[in-house]
Short mmCIF file of C-alpha atoms in Angstrom, two decimals:
data_model
loop_
_atom_site.label_atom_id
_atom_site.label_comp_id
_atom_site.label_asym_id
_atom_site.label_seq_id
_atom_site.Cartn_x
_atom_site.Cartn_y
_atom_site.Cartn_z
CA UNK L 1152 -3.23 -30.03 2.82
CA UNK L 1153 -0.09 -31.39 1.28
CA UNK L 1154 1.38 -34.43 2.98
CA UNK L 1155 5.13 -34.94 3.21
CA UNK L 1156 7.44 -36.97 5.45
CA UNK L 1157 7.82 -35.62 8.94
CA UNK L 1158 11.15 -34.12 9.83
CA UNK L 1159 12.88 -30.85 10.73
CA UNK L 1160 13.18 -29.80 7.13
CA UNK L 1161 9.44 -29.74 6.51
CA UNK L 1162 7.59 -26.52 6.77
CA UNK L 1163 4.30 -24.68 6.96
CA UNK L 1164 3.56 -23.03 3.64
CA UNK L 1165 1.11 -20.55 2.19
CA UNK L 1166 1.08 -19.43 -1.41
CA UNK L 1167 4.48 -19.98 -3.01
CA UNK L 1168 6.60 -18.75 -0.13
CA UNK L 1169 7.84 -20.74 2.86
CA UNK L 1170 7.94 -20.09 6.60
CA UNK L 1171 10.63 -21.31 9.01
CA UNK L 1172 10.54 -25.04 9.73
CA UNK L 1173 8.65 -26.56 12.63
CA UNK L 1174 11.91 -27.75 14.16
CA UNK L 1175 13.37 -24.26 13.95
CA UNK L 1176 10.28 -22.82 15.64
CA UNK L 1177 10.87 -24.90 18.77
CA UNK L 1178 13.72 -22.66 19.84
CA UNK L 1179 11.32 -19.71 20.14
CA UNK L 1180 9.65 -21.35 23.11
CA UNK L 1181 5.90 -21.09 22.36
CA UNK L 1182 3.67 -21.06 25.42
CA UNK L 1183 -0.07 -21.65 24.82
CA UNK L 1184 -0.85 -20.81 28.44
CA UNK L 1185 1.28 -17.69 28.56
CA UNK L 1186 1.03 -14.12 27.38
CA UNK L 1187 0.08 -15.09 23.86
CA UNK L 1188 3.41 -14.56 22.10
CA UNK L 1189 6.41 -16.85 21.79
CA UNK L 1190 9.61 -15.22 22.95
CA UNK L 1191 11.76 -13.34 20.44
CA UNK L 1192 9.18 -13.10 17.69
CA UNK L 1193 6.61 -10.60 16.48
CA UNK L 1194 4.32 -12.84 14.45
CA UNK L 1195 3.99 -16.11 12.63
CA UNK L 1196 6.78 -15.86 10.12
CA UNK L 1197 4.18 -16.96 7.56
CA UNK L 1198 4.25 -15.43 4.10
CA UNK L 1199 2.13 -12.46 3.22
CA UNK L 1200 -1.60 -13.19 3.04
CA UNK L 1201 -2.02 -10.80 0.14
CA UNK L 1202 -2.00 -11.87 -3.48
CA UNK L 1203 1.16 -9.94 -4.20
CA UNK L 1204 2.25 -6.49 -3.04
CA UNK L 1205 -0.20 -4.85 -5.37
CA UNK L 1206 -3.02 -5.69 -2.97
CA UNK L 1207 -1.46 -3.48 -0.32
CA UNK L 1208 -0.54 -0.67 -2.65
CA UNK L 1209 3.20 -1.21 -2.37
CA UNK L 1210 3.64 -2.28 -5.94
CA UNK L 1211 2.23 1.03 -7.05
CA UNK L 1212 3.54 3.35 -4.38
CA UNK L 1213 6.97 1.78 -4.33
CA UNK L 1214 7.83 -0.94 -1.83
CA UNK L 1215 9.59 0.86 1.04
CA UNK L 1216 11.06 -2.34 2.51
CA UNK L 1217 14.28 -2.18 0.44
CA UNK L 1218 14.99 1.11 2.21
CA UNK L 1219 14.63 -0.57 5.60
CA UNK L 1220 18.07 -1.47 6.86
CA UNK L 1221 18.95 -5.11 6.18
CA UNK L 1222 19.23 -6.26 9.83
CA UNK L 1223 15.61 -5.17 10.36
CA UNK L 1224 14.53 -7.36 7.47
CA UNK L 1225 16.53 -10.35 8.71
CA UNK L 1226 14.95 -10.13 12.17
CA UNK L 1227 11.40 -10.00 10.84
CA UNK L 1228 8.81 -12.59 11.88
CA UNK L 1229 5.57 -11.20 10.41
CA UNK L 1230 3.18 -12.25 7.66
CA UNK L 1231 4.50 -9.63 5.23
CA UNK L 1232 4.00 -5.91 5.00
CA UNK L 1233 0.56 -4.85 6.23
CA UNK L 1234 0.17 -1.47 4.61
CA UNK L 1235 -3.18 0.04 3.58
CA UNK L 1236 -3.72 2.98 1.24
CA UNK L 1237 -3.99 6.73 1.78
CA UNK L 1238 -1.43 7.11 4.57
CA UNK L 1239 -0.04 10.62 4.19
CA UNK L 1240 -0.05 12.53 7.52
CA UNK L 1241 -1.73 9.63 9.34
CA UNK L 1242 -0.98 8.48 12.88
CA UNK L 1243 -0.48 4.70 12.89
CA UNK L 1244 -0.11 2.18 15.71
CA UNK L 1245 1.60 -1.17 15.00
CA UNK L 1246 0.59 -3.95 17.38
CA UNK L 1247 3.54 -6.25 18.05
CA UNK L 1248 6.08 -4.13 16.19
CA UNK L 1249 9.05 -6.43 16.86
CA UNK L 1250 12.28 -5.18 15.33
CA UNK L 1251 10.46 -2.31 13.63
CA UNK L 1252 10.37 -3.26 9.96
CA UNK L 1253 6.74 -2.36 9.34
CA UNK L 1254 7.06 0.80 11.41
CA UNK L 1255 10.03 2.09 9.43
CA UNK L 1256 8.33 1.26 6.12
CA UNK L 1257 5.19 3.08 7.26
CA UNK L 1258 7.15 6.07 8.56
CA UNK L 1259 8.31 6.82 5.05
CA UNK L 1260 4.74 6.67 3.71
CA UNK L 1261 3.07 8.84 6.38
CA UNK L 1262 5.73 11.53 5.93
CA UNK L 1263 7.14 13.98 8.45
CA UNK L 1264 3.70 15.22 9.52
CA UNK L 1265 2.53 11.69 10.26
CA UNK L 1266 3.64 9.42 13.06
CA UNK L 1267 4.10 5.69 13.66
CA UNK L 1268 4.12 4.03 17.09
CA UNK L 1269 5.23 0.47 17.56
CA UNK L 1270 4.33 -1.47 20.71
CA UNK L 1271 5.88 -4.82 21.61
CA UNK L 1272 5.85 -7.05 24.69
CA UNK L 1273 9.53 -7.98 24.28
CA UNK L 1274 11.84 -5.31 25.66
CA UNK L 1275 14.75 -6.64 23.64
CA UNK L 1276 12.85 -6.17 20.40
CA UNK L 1277 11.92 -2.62 21.37
CA UNK L 1278 15.58 -1.79 21.95
CA UNK L 1279 16.59 -3.35 18.64
CA UNK L 1280 13.96 -1.27 16.83
CA UNK L 1281 15.14 1.96 18.46
CA UNK L 1282 18.75 1.28 17.50
CA UNK L 1283 18.20 2.08 13.83
CA UNK L 1284 15.95 5.13 14.15
CA UNK L 1285 18.56 7.71 13.20
CA UNK L 1286 19.61 5.63 10.21
CA UNK L 1287 16.10 5.56 8.78
CA UNK L 1288 15.28 9.19 9.47
CA UNK L 1289 18.46 10.21 7.65
CA UNK L 1290 17.67 7.80 4.82
CA UNK L 1291 14.20 9.29 4.40
CA UNK L 1292 15.46 12.86 4.71
CA UNK L 1293 13.36 13.65 7.78
CA UNK L 1294 14.51 16.44 10.11
CA UNK L 1295 13.03 14.77 13.19
CA UNK L 1296 12.00 11.18 13.98
CA UNK L 1297 8.37 10.31 13.28
CA UNK L 1298 8.58 6.87 14.90
CA UNK L 1299 8.22 5.84 18.55
CA UNK L 1300 8.72 2.38 20.04
CA UNK L 1301 7.21 1.46 23.40
CA UNK L 1302 7.09 -1.62 25.60
CA UNK L 1303 3.69 -3.05 26.46
CA UNK L 1304 0.97 -5.58 25.78
CA UNK L 1305 -1.44 -5.17 22.89
CA UNK L 1306 -4.41 -6.10 25.10
CA UNK L 1307 -3.36 -3.41 27.62
CA UNK L 1308 -2.69 -0.36 25.48
CA UNK L 1309 -3.91 1.98 28.22
CA UNK L 1310 -1.20 0.75 30.57
CA UNK L 1311 1.34 1.66 27.89
CA UNK L 1312 0.04 5.23 27.88
CA UNK L 1313 -1.90 5.14 24.61
CA UNK L 1314 -4.84 7.55 24.81
CA UNK L 1315 -8.39 7.37 23.51
CA UNK L 1316 -9.01 8.23 19.85
CA UNK L 1317 -5.36 9.02 19.16
CA UNK L 1318 -4.70 7.03 15.95
CA UNK L 1319 -6.05 7.02 12.41
CA UNK L 1320 -4.98 3.45 11.66
CA UNK L 1321 -3.95 0.43 13.69
CA UNK L 1322 -2.13 -2.42 11.97
CA UNK L 1323 -1.35 -5.92 13.18
CA UNK L 1324 0.79 -8.49 11.46
CA UNK L 1325 0.02 -12.06 12.56
CA UNK L 1326 0.05 -11.13 16.25
CA UNK L 1327 -3.56 -11.09 17.46
CA UNK L 1328 -3.84 -14.86 17.02
CA UNK L 1329 -1.15 -15.21 19.69
CA UNK L 1330 -3.25 -13.42 22.31
CA UNK L 1331 -5.81 -15.65 24.10
CA UNK L 1332 -8.28 -12.79 24.77
CA UNK L 1333 -8.83 -11.49 21.25
CA UNK L 1334 -11.94 -9.49 22.12
CA UNK L 1335 -9.95 -7.49 24.64
CA UNK L 1336 -7.42 -6.64 21.94
CA UNK L 1337 -10.19 -5.43 19.63
CA UNK L 1338 -11.73 -3.38 22.45
CA UNK L 1339 -8.42 -1.63 23.04
CA UNK L 1340 -7.97 -1.00 19.33
CA UNK L 1341 -11.48 0.46 19.11
CA UNK L 1342 -10.73 2.74 22.05
CA UNK L 1343 -7.53 4.22 20.59
CA UNK L 1344 -8.87 4.65 17.05
CA UNK L 1345 -10.35 7.96 15.94
CA UNK L 1346 -13.84 7.90 14.46
CA UNK L 1347 -13.44 6.92 10.83
CA UNK L 1348 -10.26 5.01 11.63
CA UNK L 1349 -9.53 1.40 10.83
CA UNK L 1350 -7.77 -1.72 11.99
CA UNK L 1351 -5.96 -3.17 8.97
CA UNK L 1352 -4.53 -6.55 9.90
CA UNK L 1353 -3.32 -9.92 8.70
CA UNK L 1354 -3.73 -13.08 10.69
CA UNK L 1355 -4.35 -16.83 10.59
CA UNK L 1356 -7.89 -18.20 10.70
CA UNK L 1357 -9.36 -21.68 11.11
CA UNK L 1358 -12.22 -23.32 9.23
CA UNK L 1359 -13.86 -24.44 12.48
CA UNK L 1360 -13.74 -23.98 16.24
CA UNK L 1361 -10.38 -25.39 17.31
CA UNK L 1362 -10.48 -28.33 19.72
CA UNK L 1363 -8.39 -28.28 22.88
CA UNK L 1364 -5.83 -30.64 21.34
CA UNK L 1365 -4.92 -28.08 18.68
CA UNK L 1366 -5.16 -25.01 20.92
CA UNK L 1367 -2.72 -26.45 23.46
CA UNK L 1368 -0.31 -28.07 20.97
CA UNK L 1369 3.00 -26.28 21.49
CA UNK L 1370 4.28 -26.63 17.93
CA UNK L 1371 0.98 -25.58 16.37
CA UNK L 1372 0.84 -22.62 18.75
CA UNK L 1373 4.36 -21.63 17.74
CA UNK L 1374 3.33 -21.85 14.09
CA UNK L 1375 0.41 -19.46 14.79
CA UNK L 1376 -2.12 -22.19 14.06
CA UNK L 1377 -3.05 -23.17 17.62
CA UNK L 1378 -4.26 -19.64 18.38
CA UNK L 1379 -6.14 -19.16 15.12
CA UNK L 1380 -9.65 -17.75 15.41
CA UNK L 1381 -12.59 -19.48 13.74
CA UNK L 1382 -13.13 -17.09 10.84
CA UNK L 1383 -16.85 -16.61 11.49
CA UNK L 1384 -16.12 -15.52 15.06
CA UNK L 1385 -14.27 -12.44 13.83
CA UNK L 1386 -17.56 -10.85 12.73
CA UNK L 1387 -19.13 -11.63 16.12
CA UNK L 1388 -16.23 -10.11 18.05
CA UNK L 1389 -16.18 -7.05 15.80
CA UNK L 1390 -19.90 -6.46 16.32
CA UNK L 1391 -19.58 -6.90 20.09
CA UNK L 1392 -16.87 -4.24 20.19
CA UNK L 1393 -18.62 -1.77 17.84
CA UNK L 1394 -16.72 -2.15 14.58
CA UNK L 1395 -18.41 -2.40 11.20
CA UNK L 1396 -18.52 -5.96 9.83
CA UNK L 1397 -15.07 -7.20 8.70
CA UNK L 1398 -14.09 -6.46 5.12
CA UNK L 1399 -12.03 -9.24 3.56
CA UNK L 1400 -9.08 -8.01 1.51
CA UNK L 1401 -6.91 -11.03 0.62
CA UNK L 1402 -6.52 -14.68 1.59
CA UNK L 1403 -4.21 -17.62 0.97
CA UNK L 1404 -4.59 -21.22 2.07
CA UNK L 1405 -1.96 -22.58 4.46
CA UNK L 1406 -0.47 -26.00 3.80
CA UNK L 1407 1.01 -28.12 6.59
CA UNK L 1408 3.67 -30.45 5.20
CA UNK L 1409 4.04 -32.74 8.18
CA UNK L 1410 2.22 -36.05 8.68
CA UNK L 1411 2.34 -35.90 12.47
CA UNK L 1412 0.88 -32.41 12.60
CA UNK L 1413 -1.79 -33.21 10.05
CA UNK L 1414 -2.96 -36.10 12.18
CA UNK L 1415 -3.50 -33.59 15.00
CA UNK L 1416 -5.19 -31.03 12.76
CA UNK L 1417 -7.59 -33.51 11.19
CA UNK L 1418 -10.31 -31.86 9.10
CA UNK L 1419 -9.44 -28.34 10.19
CA UNK L 1420 -8.04 -26.04 7.54
CA UNK L 1421 -6.17 -22.79 7.94
CA UNK L 1422 -5.92 -19.62 5.90
CA UNK L 1423 -3.90 -16.44 6.21
CA UNK L 1424 -6.12 -13.45 5.52
CA UNK L 1425 -6.11 -9.68 5.61
CA UNK L 1426 -9.21 -7.88 6.93
CA UNK L 1427 -10.06 -4.26 7.59
CA UNK L 1428 -12.33 -3.16 10.44
CA UNK L 1429 -13.66 0.42 10.46
CA UNK L 1430 -14.78 2.45 13.46
CA UNK L 1431 -17.48 4.82 12.27
CA UNK L 1432 -19.15 7.70 14.13
CA UNK L 1433 -22.69 7.15 15.39
CA UNK L 1434 -24.81 8.61 12.61
CA UNK L 1435 -28.27 8.10 11.23
CA UNK L 1436 -29.25 5.36 8.78
CA UNK L 1437 -27.25 5.22 5.57
CA UNK L 1438 -28.40 4.53 2.04
CA UNK L 1439 -27.00 2.70 -0.92
CA UNK L 1440 -25.06 5.15 -3.05
CA UNK L 1441 -23.21 5.48 -6.30
CA UNK L 1442 -19.60 6.47 -5.88
CA UNK L 1443 -16.92 7.68 -8.27
CA UNK L 1444 -13.23 7.44 -7.43
CA UNK L 1445 -11.21 10.51 -8.42
CA UNK L 1446 -7.81 8.82 -8.56
CA UNK L 1447 -6.35 11.03 -5.86
CA UNK L 1448 -4.57 8.39 -3.77
CA UNK L 1449 -0.84 8.24 -4.41
CA UNK L 1450 0.12 4.94 -6.00
CA UNK L 1451 -3.49 4.20 -6.92
CA UNK L 1452 -4.17 6.89 -9.50
CA UNK L 1453 -5.77 4.51 -12.01
CA UNK L 1454 -7.73 2.38 -9.61
CA UNK L 1455 -8.17 1.39 -5.97
CA UNK L 1456 -8.61 -2.22 -4.87
CA UNK L 1457 -10.49 -1.49 -1.67
CA UNK L 1458 -11.14 -5.10 -0.69
CA UNK L 1459 -12.00 -8.45 -2.26
CA UNK L 1460 -15.43 -7.18 -3.33
CA UNK L 1461 -14.89 -3.59 -4.44
CA UNK L 1462 -12.42 -2.25 -6.97
CA UNK L 1463 -12.87 1.38 -7.95
CA UNK L 1464 -11.47 2.52 -11.30
CA UNK L 1465 -10.83 6.21 -11.70
CA UNK L 1466 -13.85 7.98 -13.17
CA UNK L 1467 -16.09 4.91 -13.12
CA UNK L 1468 -19.30 5.08 -11.09
CA UNK L 1469 -20.05 2.07 -8.90
CA UNK L 1470 -23.13 1.29 -6.85
CA UNK L 1471 -22.26 0.34 -3.27
CA UNK L 1472 -24.22 -0.96 -0.30
CA UNK L 1473 -25.15 1.11 2.74
CA UNK L 1474 -22.17 -0.02 4.79
CA UNK L 1475 -19.58 0.68 2.11
CA UNK L 1476 -21.13 4.08 1.48
CA UNK L 1477 -20.92 4.92 5.19
CA UNK L 1478 -17.26 3.90 5.32
CA UNK L 1479 -16.30 5.98 2.29
CA UNK L 1480 -18.22 8.98 3.64
CA UNK L 1481 -16.79 8.90 7.16
CA UNK L 1482 -13.21 7.72 6.74
CA UNK L 1483 -9.99 9.17 5.36
CA UNK L 1484 -11.18 8.07 1.90
CA UNK L 1485 -13.99 10.65 1.77
CA UNK L 1486 -11.95 13.24 -0.13
CA UNK L 1487 -11.15 10.72 -2.86
CA UNK L 1488 -14.74 9.84 -3.80
CA UNK L 1489 -17.73 11.64 -5.23
CA UNK L 1490 -20.69 10.11 -3.37
CA UNK L 1491 -24.27 10.64 -4.53
CA UNK L 1492 -27.67 8.99 -4.04
CA UNK L 1493 -28.61 6.25 -6.45
CA UNK L 1494 -30.36 7.60 -9.53
CA UNK L 1495 -28.60 10.94 -9.67
CA UNK L 1496 -26.94 11.46 -13.04
CA UNK L 1497 -23.19 11.95 -12.93
CA UNK L 1498 -20.77 12.95 -15.69
CA UNK L 1499 -18.76 9.74 -15.96
CA UNK L 1500 -17.09 7.79 -18.74
CA UNK L 1501 -19.69 5.04 -18.58
CA UNK L 1502 -22.80 3.82 -16.82
CA UNK L 1503 -23.09 2.88 -13.18
CA UNK L 1504 -21.96 -0.63 -12.26
CA UNK L 1505 -24.78 -2.14 -10.19
CA UNK L 1506 -24.04 -3.99 -6.95
CA UNK L 1507 -24.97 -7.65 -6.86
CA UNK L 1508 -25.26 -9.01 -3.33
CA UNK L 1509 -24.52 -12.57 -4.46
CA UNK L 1510 -21.02 -11.50 -5.46
CA UNK L 1511 -20.01 -10.34 -1.97
CA UNK L 1512 -17.31 -12.60 -0.49
CA UNK L 1513 -16.86 -12.78 3.28
CA UNK L 1514 -15.36 -16.28 3.59
CA UNK L 1515 -11.53 -16.18 3.39
CA UNK L 1516 -11.43 -19.86 2.41
CA UNK L 1517 -13.71 -19.17 -0.56
CA UNK L 1518 -11.54 -16.26 -1.63
CA UNK L 1519 -8.33 -18.27 -1.26
CA UNK L 1520 -9.75 -21.14 -3.31
CA UNK L 1521 -10.99 -18.79 -6.03
CA UNK L 1522 -7.59 -17.10 -6.11
CA UNK L 1523 -5.84 -20.44 -6.48
CA UNK L 1524 -8.24 -21.40 -9.26
CA UNK L 1525 -7.57 -18.14 -11.05
CA UNK L 1526 -3.82 -18.64 -10.74
CA UNK L 1527 -4.14 -22.12 -12.22
CA UNK L 1528 -5.89 -20.60 -15.25
CA UNK L 1529 -3.18 -17.98 -15.72
CA UNK L 1530 -0.18 -19.41 -17.59
CA UNK L 1531 2.96 -17.56 -16.48
CA UNK L 1532 4.56 -15.31 -19.06
CA UNK L 1533 8.23 -15.16 -19.87
CA UNK L 1534 8.88 -13.24 -16.68
CA UNK L 1535 7.28 -15.99 -14.61
CA UNK L 1536 4.03 -14.21 -13.73
CA UNK L 1537 0.62 -13.45 -15.16
CA UNK L 1538 0.13 -9.85 -14.12
CA UNK L 1539 0.74 -8.58 -17.62
CA UNK L 1540 -2.06 -10.77 -18.96
CA UNK L 1541 -5.14 -8.54 -18.97
CA UNK L 1542 -7.54 -11.47 -19.02
CA UNK L 1543 -6.15 -12.83 -15.78
CA UNK L 1544 -5.07 -10.04 -13.53
CA UNK L 1545 -6.18 -6.54 -12.62
CA UNK L 1546 -3.29 -4.14 -12.49
CA UNK L 1547 -4.09 -0.45 -12.60
CA UNK L 1548 -0.63 0.96 -12.00
#
């Protein structure tokens, strides 16, 4: 963590972007013993956990946020856009939708045959989100709205009228950490997801079990650190609910630039990370397979960065483990992959890339540190970035 003098101008940081100051957060009124969300906010206000928009597909598909009306962007408190791939015609639920920025961005990507529902516990935010619906539908050229905003709690989706197996994707943007009963949230998400669906979410995680002093610290709660889950507990909760093991997508270390707060935090570290959890149908045992991506996903025609461990280039055959094979077979990605047993010869441009178990990364802190190390080895080009340097960055679009 980076130490700096305490004061209202000092901030919580992750990556190279900055969140609102600790002093500014006090006006939101965090309540560690309350409903799990500070008033008037939808998330942490922390920067995006992804390593650039390319990790969410927005760089390739075209970032829809500039088409979201400016007031929606100004009233945004999330971690950044949480947008997975392959969204056309999907039904998506946004947990803690706030002023509606993510929902309106997603509504453009799912198209008129898809639908986006935003749920928020703050009635004022729901009303703000509804206010700009006609503007966005006209901007996108849709004949009828494909967005709905409802009032409710994300751990009580049934009370809000959300039915079983009604959504393809659920997203959450730095909101689950603000709910004390996180397993209940995951249970509700599992209930409303269709088989083959996924929870794609960004949140803040801790390097250890948080002591009471941190969990009840009002400022740390308001900064989305006091409610952070110990990262290893996510896999336990997911298994208890019925999800496949979490798949790590991106991660960035969080730096607290405040001496007083660091004295409270001690040896605990924090990371913002994006995970995906899949709900698969109950099927028989799966086998390791070799898969070939056909390049059919809009915005990812040359390659698909599925998570931190698997990148699929178009036409290249890759060996995957049993779990990954099951996900690709039984999710919305099935039509975009040729999946065959290991050993079967396929007409590809090259040989099959074998899976090495030792390369699998599940620890978001490890991924964040490796990402930082890679960035330090990538000298910025004239434009100020390294993504045009083939030795440093993967960019397929």
